[in-house]
Amino acid sequence: MEYRFADLLDVPLLQEMADKLYRIAKIPVGIIDVDGTIHVKAGWQNICTEFHRVNEETQKRCLMSGRYINDHLRDGVFLEYKC
């Protein structure tokens, strides 16, 4: 059986933790599955949620950035999301 992220972890609990972290430390959090499914988001800016993620052309760039991060997680270097 092949498991997905949401099968293994309590996503609502992770969302609650991310919301609290953002309220306390103002650190934006996103947990995005390898297929681009957004499971957890906290502290995201309106430009991301109301434009980039809903506009077909800019959403492609969001997904491309997510794939880049996923492909380089084990490189041992700091990675950031490129908007």
PDB file of C-alpha atoms in Angstrom:
ATOM      1  CA  MET A   1       0.000   0.000   0.000  1.00  0.00           C
ATOM      2  CA  GLU A   2       1.309   3.442  -0.894  1.00  0.00           C
ATOM      3  CA  TYR A   3       0.734   6.092   1.758  1.00  0.00           C
ATOM      4  CA  ARG A   4       0.327   9.802   1.178  1.00  0.00           C
ATOM      5  CA  PHE A   5       1.214  12.588   3.600  1.00  0.00           C
ATOM      6  CA  ALA A   6      -2.367  13.067   4.790  1.00  0.00           C
ATOM      7  CA  ASP A   7      -2.673   9.338   5.521  1.00  0.00           C
ATOM      8  CA  LEU A   8       0.214   9.411   7.985  1.00  0.00           C
ATOM      9  CA  LEU A   9      -0.205  12.638   9.930  1.00  0.00           C
ATOM     10  CA  ASP A  10      -2.979  14.546  11.644  1.00  0.00           C
ATOM     11  CA  VAL A  11      -3.271  17.450   9.193  1.00  0.00           C
ATOM     12  CA  PRO A  12      -5.773  19.493  11.273  1.00  0.00           C
ATOM     13  CA  LEU A  13      -3.399  19.265  14.250  1.00  0.00           C
ATOM     14  CA  LEU A  14      -0.493  20.418  12.059  1.00  0.00           C
ATOM     15  CA  GLN A  15      -2.630  23.346  10.875  1.00  0.00           C
ATOM     16  CA  GLU A  16      -3.357  24.299  14.471  1.00  0.00           C
ATOM     17  CA  MET A  17       0.364  24.162  15.296  1.00  0.00           C
ATOM     18  CA  ALA A  18       1.248  26.256  12.232  1.00  0.00           C
ATOM     19  CA  ASP A  19      -1.371  28.871  13.150  1.00  0.00           C
ATOM     20  CA  LYS A  20       0.032  29.128  16.674  1.00  0.00           C
ATOM     21  CA  LEU A  21       3.614  29.375  15.420  1.00  0.00           C
ATOM     22  CA  TYR A  22       2.617  32.183  13.081  1.00  0.00           C
ATOM     23  CA  ARG A  23       0.724  34.036  15.821  1.00  0.00           C
ATOM     24  CA  ILE A  24       3.679  33.788  18.203  1.00  0.00           C
ATOM     25  CA  ALA A  25       6.722  34.128  15.926  1.00  0.00           C
ATOM     26  CA  LYS A  26       5.270  35.493  12.650  1.00  0.00           C
ATOM     27  CA  ILE A  27       6.906  32.645  10.711  1.00  0.00           C
ATOM     28  CA  PRO A  28       4.837  31.701   7.646  1.00  0.00           C
ATOM     29  CA  VAL A  29       4.322  27.960   7.280  1.00  0.00           C
ATOM     30  CA  GLY A  30       3.320  25.844   4.335  1.00  0.00           C
ATOM     31  CA  ILE A  31       3.182  22.086   4.005  1.00  0.00           C
ATOM     32  CA  ILE A  32       2.677  21.093   0.401  1.00  0.00           C
ATOM     33  CA  ASP A  33       2.558  17.509  -0.828  1.00  0.00           C
ATOM     34  CA  VAL A  34       4.715  16.354  -3.734  1.00  0.00           C
ATOM     35  CA  ASP A  35       1.659  16.562  -6.007  1.00  0.00           C
ATOM     36  CA  GLY A  36       1.096  20.223  -5.100  1.00  0.00           C
ATOM     37  CA  THR A  37      -1.714  19.657  -2.599  1.00  0.00           C
ATOM     38  CA  ILE A  38      -1.582  22.320   0.098  1.00  0.00           C
ATOM     39  CA  HIS A  39      -2.232  20.618   3.433  1.00  0.00           C
ATOM     40  CA  VAL A  40      -1.232  23.386   5.846  1.00  0.00           C
ATOM     41  CA  LYS A  41      -0.809  27.120   5.393  1.00  0.00           C
ATOM     42  CA  ALA A  42      -0.397  29.896   7.916  1.00  0.00           C
ATOM     43  CA  GLY A  43       0.707  33.479   7.472  1.00  0.00           C
ATOM     44  CA  TRP A  44       0.576  33.408   3.702  1.00  0.00           C
ATOM     45  CA  GLN A  45       0.226  36.787   2.030  1.00  0.00           C
ATOM     46  CA  ASN A  46      -2.914  37.724   0.099  1.00  0.00           C
ATOM     47  CA  ILE A  47      -0.907  38.079  -3.122  1.00  0.00           C
ATOM     48  CA  CYS A  48      -0.169  34.361  -2.867  1.00  0.00           C
ATOM     49  CA  THR A  49      -3.556  33.036  -1.805  1.00  0.00           C
ATOM     50  CA  GLU A  50      -5.767  35.419  -3.774  1.00  0.00           C
ATOM     51  CA  PHE A  51      -3.704  35.823  -6.939  1.00  0.00           C
ATOM     52  CA  HIS A  52      -0.736  33.508  -7.510  1.00  0.00           C
ATOM     53  CA  ARG A  53      -2.509  30.330  -6.419  1.00  0.00           C
ATOM     54  CA  VAL A  54      -5.700  31.067  -8.393  1.00  0.00           C
ATOM     55  CA  ASN A  55      -4.234  32.501 -11.606  1.00  0.00           C
ATOM     56  CA  GLU A  56      -3.409  29.717 -14.068  1.00  0.00           C
ATOM     57  CA  GLU A  57      -0.118  31.194 -15.305  1.00  0.00           C
ATOM     58  CA  THR A  58       1.290  32.182 -11.915  1.00  0.00           C
ATOM     59  CA  GLN A  59       0.067  28.958 -10.311  1.00  0.00           C
ATOM     60  CA  LYS A  60       2.352  27.086 -12.732  1.00  0.00           C
ATOM     61  CA  ARG A  61       5.291  29.025 -11.276  1.00  0.00           C
ATOM     62  CA  CYS A  62       4.192  28.178  -7.711  1.00  0.00           C
ATOM     63  CA  LEU A  63       4.051  24.489  -8.593  1.00  0.00           C
ATOM     64  CA  MET A  64       7.431  24.667 -10.344  1.00  0.00           C
ATOM     65  CA  SER A  65       9.003  26.228  -7.258  1.00  0.00           C
ATOM     66  CA  GLY A  66       7.451  23.553  -5.062  1.00  0.00           C
ATOM     67  CA  ARG A  67       8.814  20.807  -7.308  1.00  0.00           C
ATOM     68  CA  TYR A  68      12.275  22.392  -7.193  1.00  0.00           C
ATOM     69  CA  ILE A  69      12.237  22.376  -3.399  1.00  0.00           C
ATOM     70  CA  ASN A  70      11.010  18.784  -3.318  1.00  0.00           C
ATOM     71  CA  ASP A  71      13.743  17.690  -5.731  1.00  0.00           C
ATOM     72  CA  HIS A  72      16.503  19.371  -3.678  1.00  0.00           C
ATOM     73  CA  LEU A  73      15.493  18.664  -0.069  1.00  0.00           C
ATOM     74  CA  ARG A  74      18.404  16.291   0.464  1.00  0.00           C
ATOM     75  CA  ASP A  75      21.068  18.594  -1.000  1.00  0.00           C
ATOM     76  CA  GLY A  76      21.982  19.929   2.436  1.00  0.00           C
ATOM     77  CA  VAL A  77      21.451  23.581   1.509  1.00  0.00           C
ATOM     78  CA  PHE A  78      18.896  26.176   2.583  1.00  0.00           C
ATOM     79  CA  LEU A  79      15.947  26.342   0.191  1.00  0.00           C
ATOM     80  CA  GLU A  80      13.298  28.995  -0.032  1.00  0.00           C
ATOM     81  CA  TYR A  81      10.127  29.281  -2.017  1.00  0.00           C
ATOM     82  CA  LYS A  82      10.568  31.468  -5.088  1.00  0.00           C
ATOM     83  CA  CYS A  83       7.444  33.409  -5.855  1.00  0.00           C
TER      84      CYS A  83
END
